[in-house]
Structures are given as C-alpha cells and as structure tokens.
Amino acid sequence: MKQFEVIIGLEVHVELKTRSKLFCGCSTEFGSDPNTHSCPVCLGMPGVLPVLNREAVVYATKAALALQCSVHTYSKFDRKQYFYPDLPKAYQISQYDQPLAEYGRVPIVIDGVVEKTARVRRIHLEEDAGKLNHLGQRLGDAKGSLVDLNRAGVPLIEIVSEPDMNSADEARLYLTELRNILSYLDISDLRMEEGSMRCDANVSLRPDGYVGSVEDLPRVEIKNVNSIRNVQRGIEYEILRQTELLQAGERIVKETRGFDDQKGRTYSQRSKEEANDYRYFPEPDLPPLILSDAFIQDVQDSLPPSTVALREELRTAGVQPKDVEVILSDPHALIFWRRATALFRDARMVTNWMLSDLSRLLNTHGHNFATAPISPRGLVDLLNLIMGGTLSGKMAKEVLDNMYETQKPAEVVVHELGLIQITDAEAIKKVVEETVALHKQVVEDYLSGKEKALGFLVGQVMKKTKGQAKPDVVNATLKDVIRDFADKT
Ligand code: ADP
Ligand code: MG
Ligand code: ZN
C-alpha cells in the first residue's frame, strides 16, 4: 500500500495586549459592551488616517526576537482586500511582501529534550477584524447578526511556520512551546478559548516518491480551532480522511475546513482563496516601518531567558521532566517556585507541594500562582514543619487547607488545630502498651502469623493519638512491645 508523509504548517495569530489599538487610540479592553471602543479610524470612515502604535511594534519585535527571527529594519504595510461585515474598511491593514521579521525557530521538546527545530517563515503585524454575534444557535438558522467593532483594529501578529511538522503530536508540541516562549514576554493573554491566540493548521500528505515542491501539494487549512488539543484532533482526523481518499485513488481538494469538536471531524467550508484574490497593494496612508539597529538591540537586551535556559534551571535543581513542563508553562508558577526554592533546599519537595496540594486549592478557588493567598514564604514555613518532624505529610495537608482559608501562618494554624505530631517515644510507648493490653486476642493473632493484625493495632494507636503519632515510631514501638509481651507469656 502507498505510504504518505504527513506535512503540517501552522499559522498562529496572537493578539497583542497593548492598551490601545494598532492605528487609533481606542481601548483594546476585552468584554466591554459592543461598539463602545470605536472611532472614525477603526470604523473605516472616509478621510481619516491611521497612526501606528509604537507599543505594538515593541511587542511584535519582542516576539520576533524571542523566536530567533531576523527583524528587518525596513518593512511596510499593505492592504489585504476582502468584503465581510466585520471589516468596515473592506480591507485589512497587514504586511505582505516585506514583513517585520523572518527566519525564526521553535524547538519541539519531548521529555525536556529538543528533538527538532521547526522553522518560522515570517512574522508580520496586522489589525484584527470585528466580531459578528449571530442571533441564534448557528449561523444557518440565525435571525440576523450583530456587528461588534470593539476588536476591529486590535493589533495582531501572525506567526507563519514552515511546513516542518510531521505529525499531529509535533503540531501540538510546536504550539505548546510557542505559547511557552510568548508567555514570558507578557505581550498577550494567549487564551485560545477567548481568541487572543488562534491557530490555522495546514495539512497535506506527500506520497512516496513525490518529487515536486512541498508548496504544490494540495493542502487543507483547518481554521480557527479553539484549543491546542482540538488542533491536534483536527489534524489527526484530517490525516485519516486524506489517507483514505488517496488510497481510494481520489484527489485532495485544496480547501478551508472547520473543526466540529463534538463530532471530532473537519468539514468543508470553502475552496481556498489565493493571494492574488486579495488584490494586495501597499498601504498609501502609512509610511514604511523603519527600525534602527539600536532599537532592535534594546529589545533584544530586554528579553527574558529562553525556555531552553529555563528548562535547564529547573532540571538542574532536580525537578522531574514532567513537572518541569508544568512549571515552565506558567510564568507565575516559575516566579513562585524560584522564591520558594531560594528559601528551601529540597526543590523537588517544593515542586510536589506546589503542583499537587497547592494547585488543587488554586483550581478550586479560581486562583493562580500570582493571586494565591499563600506566599512562597508561607509554603516554605509549612515545609519546614514537616522537615522538623512537627507535622506528618497528612497533617500538613490539613494545615495547608486551613492556611488557605484563613491566611494565617503555618505555626499559628498548627497551634490552633492542636496538631503537633507526637514524636516523643515515651508518650507513644504508653499508648502502645495500653492498646496491646486492651487487644490481647489481636496480639495473639499477630504472633500466630496474621500480619494484618498489626495494621489494626497501628490504627488503634493512631486513633487514640488523633493521628498525631509519627507512624514509623508507632510501628517500631508496637513490634518492641509485642516482643516483650510474647517473652513474658
Ligand atoms: P495562505 O495565505 O495560503 O494561508 P501562507 O503563506 O499564509 O499561505 O501560509 C502557508 C502555510 O502553509 C505555511 O504555514 C506553510 O508552512 C504551510 N504549508 C505550505 N506547504 C504545505 C504543505 N504541503 N502542507 C502543509 N502545510 C503547508
Ligand atoms: Mg495565511
Ligand atoms: Zn478606533
């Protein structure tokens, strides 16, 4: 049977969180009442002139440099023309043949190791369109549509990859790393479900022995999927669909497809337009974008460490590969982790508490590591009580829950709950002896070989001490006392 190589290229739109829009002073705030952030410029009135937002250029340059692109000192804006009700000017200001930046790279990381590098073809600046709100469940049966232009003119960067991904999984890893890298720049909310990060996935299959250009393979573009997981699912489906078609001797139609996340299937939307359908031409109302070398260098100098360097930092501290990825994916988690590990030696223990119990509390309360009511110092105080033997792990969880609710320091909570772990051997021995005396039959059972009987006795001691006895001390003491008991009888 014929073999096919999977070829995937990704186009990612990222909304920049500048205060104002790309070419006017309107606010970019998300979630306001419809059409409260609009003006003659973003409404496309005649006779107005766009003025480029400097902050957007800084953000876009940051992204380009963090993705290791060459940033061009000369780039220009073009009009991309099409008609749609969310685009009042009937053209979008974008960058066509001379984009802001080219030739970048995104590492594809598996288990903390850079397995390969996907190339970024180009990054350009453009404005977003408005939004249509359909009056009904679906466009098909909507009674009408309302236009909201709050988003019209919000700055976007489009990051176009080379067709370097060869599986749905690699596409997922590319997007995850792209988001990781951008998240440290603080230039976008990067929320796929809110549309501040959007991805179009181009998928094609190259038959064995195909010698033509990859660009000429008929490809399908899956549009605007709302999560990384769904991009992966859409690509997986598309690979199956195209494989079946090709094996049946049919042709792939070059088209744009949507993804139905309920059914897990892509569906045809429209045949794909070509660049010349847009009648691109240079934007006459804006001068070219000229950046000085000094400006580019300043932005370069302001960049945070790369994700590869951050991974190395976490790995060297002893964090497990899986946990490294979780912390890395959230800059607030990394800040928290750094502060906590600066105060506490065992980085793995800090990580475990952060990612299990503290994360559980954050999730239940809708908090994150930046808004957590427990500080790194607070967590470390708790960990010190465990290390010092005052608290067992189980008791510490209870203390953490309580600290979270009351925002009191660990020591205070421990005192209030009367939760001191009993490590005093004499005190434990006394309870153990009482227990043994009370359950002679169980002790006999244990001595005659029923291992399980010991568990019952441990349980009784823990109950009497309200869980505050140190379990390993209880175990050892029980065995001692039982041995004495056996010797005597
Ligand atoms: P378009 O305007 O058609 O979307 P772009 O130049 O914006 O074209 O983007 C093309 C995208 O398609 C790039 O991400 C590129 O990597 C990708 N691509 C090119 N050839 C293939 C292919 N054979 N299979 C999958 N993706 C491809
Ligand atoms: Mg495109
Ligand atoms: Zn405006």
mmCIF file with all atom_site columns, N, CA, C and O in Angstrom, residues 15-16 18 20-22 27-29 126-129 150-156:
data_model
loop_
_atom_site.group_PDB
_atom_site.id
_atom_site.type_symbol
_atom_site.label_atom_id
_atom_site.label_alt_id
_atom_site.label_comp_id
_atom_site.label_asym_id
_atom_site.label_entity_id
_atom_site.label_seq_id
_atom_site.pdbx_PDB_ins_code
_atom_site.Cartn_x
_atom_site.Cartn_y
_atom_site.Cartn_z
_atom_site.occupancy
_atom_site.B_iso_or_equiv
_atom_site.pdbx_formal_charge
_atom_site.auth_seq_id
_atom_site.auth_comp_id
_atom_site.auth_asym_id
_atom_site.auth_atom_id
_atom_site.pdbx_PDB_model_num
ATOM 1  N N  . GLU A 1 15  ? -3.035  38.035 19.588 1.00 0.00 ? 15  GLU A N  1
ATOM 2  C CA . GLU A 1 15  ? -3.496  39.392 19.861 1.00 0.00 ? 15  GLU A CA 1
ATOM 3  C C  . GLU A 1 15  ? -2.547  40.038 20.870 1.00 0.00 ? 15  GLU A C  1
ATOM 4  O O  . GLU A 1 15  ? -2.258  39.436 21.905 1.00 0.00 ? 15  GLU A O  1
ATOM 5  N N  . LEU A 1 16  ? -2.081  41.218 20.562 1.00 0.00 ? 16  LEU A N  1
ATOM 6  C CA . LEU A 1 16  ? -1.143  41.889 21.461 1.00 0.00 ? 16  LEU A CA 1
ATOM 7  C C  . LEU A 1 16  ? -1.918  42.693 22.501 1.00 0.00 ? 16  LEU A C  1
ATOM 8  O O  . LEU A 1 16  ? -2.891  43.364 22.164 1.00 0.00 ? 16  LEU A O  1
ATOM 9  N N  . THR A 1 18  ? -1.641  45.496 23.957 1.00 0.00 ? 18  THR A N  1
ATOM 10 C CA . THR A 1 18  ? -1.334  46.919 24.073 1.00 0.00 ? 18  THR A CA 1
ATOM 11 C C  . THR A 1 18  ? -2.559  47.598 24.673 1.00 0.00 ? 18  THR A C  1
ATOM 12 O O  . THR A 1 18  ? -3.665  47.056 24.601 1.00 0.00 ? 18  THR A O  1
ATOM 13 N N  . SER A 1 20  ? -3.900  50.458 23.586 1.00 0.00 ? 20  SER A N  1
ATOM 14 C CA . SER A 1 20  ? -4.770  50.974 22.520 1.00 0.00 ? 20  SER A CA 1
ATOM 15 C C  . SER A 1 20  ? -4.569  50.178 21.229 1.00 0.00 ? 20  SER A C  1
ATOM 16 O O  . SER A 1 20  ? -3.660  49.366 21.115 1.00 0.00 ? 20  SER A O  1
ATOM 17 N N  . LYS A 1 21  ? -5.455  50.430 20.282 1.00 0.00 ? 21  LYS A N  1
ATOM 18 C CA . LYS A 1 21  ? -5.454  49.670 19.027 1.00 0.00 ? 21  LYS A CA 1
ATOM 19 C C  . LYS A 1 21  ? -4.241  49.999 18.152 1.00 0.00 ? 21  LYS A C  1
ATOM 20 O O  . LYS A 1 21  ? -3.459  50.882 18.467 1.00 0.00 ? 21  LYS A O  1
ATOM 21 N N  . LEU A 1 22  ? -4.132  49.282 17.036 1.00 0.00 ? 22  LEU A N  1
ATOM 22 C CA . LEU A 1 22  ? -2.917  49.395 16.212 1.00 0.00 ? 22  LEU A CA 1
ATOM 23 C C  . LEU A 1 22  ? -2.794  50.748 15.506 1.00 0.00 ? 22  LEU A C  1
ATOM 24 O O  . LEU A 1 22  ? -1.700  51.268 15.355 1.00 0.00 ? 22  LEU A O  1
ATOM 25 N N  . SER A 1 27  ? -9.467  51.895 23.117 1.00 0.00 ? 27  SER A N  1
ATOM 26 C CA . SER A 1 27  ? -9.040  50.880 24.074 1.00 0.00 ? 27  SER A CA 1
ATOM 27 C C  . SER A 1 27  ? -9.187  49.479 23.478 1.00 0.00 ? 27  SER A C  1
ATOM 28 O O  . SER A 1 27  ? -10.087 49.212 22.684 1.00 0.00 ? 27  SER A O  1
ATOM 29 N N  . THR A 1 28  ? -8.314  48.577 23.906 1.00 0.00 ? 28  THR A N  1
ATOM 30 C CA . THR A 1 28  ? -8.370  47.192 23.428 1.00 0.00 ? 28  THR A CA 1
ATOM 31 C C  . THR A 1 28  ? -9.056  46.281 24.444 1.00 0.00 ? 28  THR A C  1
ATOM 32 O O  . THR A 1 28  ? -9.058  45.067 24.286 1.00 0.00 ? 28  THR A O  1
ATOM 33 N N  . GLU A 1 29  ? -9.617  46.864 25.500 1.00 0.00 ? 29  GLU A N  1
ATOM 34 C CA . GLU A 1 29  ? -10.199 46.066 26.572 1.00 0.00 ? 29  GLU A CA 1
ATOM 35 C C  . GLU A 1 29  ? -11.181 45.014 26.057 1.00 0.00 ? 29  GLU A C  1
ATOM 36 O O  . GLU A 1 29  ? -12.023 45.286 25.215 1.00 0.00 ? 29  GLU A O  1
ATOM 37 N N  . GLU A 1 126 ? -0.469  43.026 11.932 1.00 0.00 ? 126 GLU A N  1
ATOM 38 C CA . GLU A 1 126 ? -1.699  43.361 11.216 1.00 0.00 ? 126 GLU A CA 1
ATOM 39 C C  . GLU A 1 126 ? -2.789  43.718 12.219 1.00 0.00 ? 126 GLU A C  1
ATOM 40 O O  . GLU A 1 126 ? -2.609  43.572 13.420 1.00 0.00 ? 126 GLU A O  1
ATOM 41 N N  . GLU A 1 127 ? -3.916  44.200 11.693 1.00 0.00 ? 127 GLU A N  1
ATOM 42 C CA . GLU A 1 127 ? -5.010  44.562 12.594 1.00 0.00 ? 127 GLU A CA 1
ATOM 43 C C  . GLU A 1 127 ? -6.069  43.456 12.573 1.00 0.00 ? 127 GLU A C  1
ATOM 44 O O  . GLU A 1 127 ? -6.238  42.755 11.582 1.00 0.00 ? 127 GLU A O  1
ATOM 45 N N  . ASP A 1 128 ? -6.762  43.327 13.699 1.00 0.00 ? 128 ASP A N  1
ATOM 46 C CA . ASP A 1 128 ? -7.830  42.333 13.796 1.00 0.00 ? 128 ASP A CA 1
ATOM 47 C C  . ASP A 1 128 ? -9.104  42.889 13.160 1.00 0.00 ? 128 ASP A C  1
ATOM 48 O O  . ASP A 1 128 ? -9.241  44.107 12.968 1.00 0.00 ? 128 ASP A O  1
ATOM 49 N N  . ALA A 1 129 ? -10.034 41.997 12.844 1.00 0.00 ? 129 ALA A N  1
ATOM 50 C CA . ALA A 1 129 ? -11.347 42.416 12.349 1.00 0.00 ? 129 ALA A CA 1
ATOM 51 C C  . ALA A 1 129 ? -12.306 42.492 13.540 1.00 0.00 ? 129 ALA A C  1
ATOM 52 O O  . ALA A 1 129 ? -11.947 42.129 14.660 1.00 0.00 ? 129 ALA A O  1
ATOM 53 N N  . ASN A 1 150 ? -15.529 46.417 18.576 1.00 0.00 ? 150 ASN A N  1
ATOM 54 C CA . ASN A 1 150 ? -14.534 46.644 19.628 1.00 0.00 ? 150 ASN A CA 1
ATOM 55 C C  . ASN A 1 150 ? -13.189 46.011 19.267 1.00 0.00 ? 150 ASN A C  1
ATOM 56 O O  . ASN A 1 150 ? -12.136 46.529 19.610 1.00 0.00 ? 150 ASN A O  1
ATOM 57 N N  . ARG A 1 151 ? -13.236 44.872 18.602 1.00 0.00 ? 151 ARG A N  1
ATOM 58 C CA . ARG A 1 151 ? -11.992 44.164 18.285 1.00 0.00 ? 151 ARG A CA 1
ATOM 59 C C  . ARG A 1 151 ? -11.359 44.662 16.984 1.00 0.00 ? 151 ARG A C  1
ATOM 60 O O  . ARG A 1 151 ? -10.189 44.357 16.704 1.00 0.00 ? 151 ARG A O  1
ATOM 61 N N  . ALA A 1 152 ? -12.124 45.411 16.192 1.00 0.00 ? 152 ALA A N  1
ATOM 62 C CA . ALA A 1 152 ? -11.593 45.880 14.907 1.00 0.00 ? 152 ALA A CA 1
ATOM 63 C C  . ALA A 1 152 ? -10.423 46.825 15.147 1.00 0.00 ? 152 ALA A C  1
ATOM 64 O O  . ALA A 1 152 ? -10.560 47.823 15.844 1.00 0.00 ? 152 ALA A O  1
ATOM 65 N N  . GLY A 1 153 ? -9.265  46.476 14.609 1.00 0.00 ? 153 GLY A N  1
ATOM 66 C CA . GLY A 1 153 ? -8.092  47.330 14.774 1.00 0.00 ? 153 GLY A CA 1
ATOM 67 C C  . GLY A 1 153 ? -7.193  46.941 15.936 1.00 0.00 ? 153 GLY A C  1
ATOM 68 O O  . GLY A 1 153 ? -6.159  47.574 16.152 1.00 0.00 ? 153 GLY A O  1
ATOM 69 N N  . VAL A 1 154 ? -7.569  45.920 16.680 1.00 0.00 ? 154 VAL A N  1
ATOM 70 C CA . VAL A 1 154 ? -6.680  45.440 17.756 1.00 0.00 ? 154 VAL A CA 1
ATOM 71 C C  . VAL A 1 154 ? -5.443  44.823 17.097 1.00 0.00 ? 154 VAL A C  1
ATOM 72 O O  . VAL A 1 154 ? -5.559  44.118 16.098 1.00 0.00 ? 154 VAL A O  1
ATOM 73 N N  . PRO A 1 155 ? -4.244  45.112 17.622 1.00 0.00 ? 155 PRO A N  1
ATOM 74 C CA . PRO A 1 155 ? -3.044  44.591 16.964 1.00 0.00 ? 155 PRO A CA 1
ATOM 75 C C  . PRO A 1 155 ? -2.877  43.080 17.093 1.00 0.00 ? 155 PRO A C  1
ATOM 76 O O  . PRO A 1 155 ? -3.122  42.506 18.152 1.00 0.00 ? 155 PRO A O  1
ATOM 77 N N  . LEU A 1 156 ? -2.448  42.480 15.991 1.00 0.00 ? 156 LEU A N  1
ATOM 78 C CA . LEU A 1 156 ? -2.164  41.052 15.953 1.00 0.00 ? 156 LEU A CA 1
ATOM 79 C C  . LEU A 1 156 ? -0.771  40.856 15.390 1.00 0.00 ? 156 LEU A C  1
ATOM 80 O O  . LEU A 1 156 ? -0.319  41.671 14.592 1.00 0.00 ? 156 LEU A O  1
#
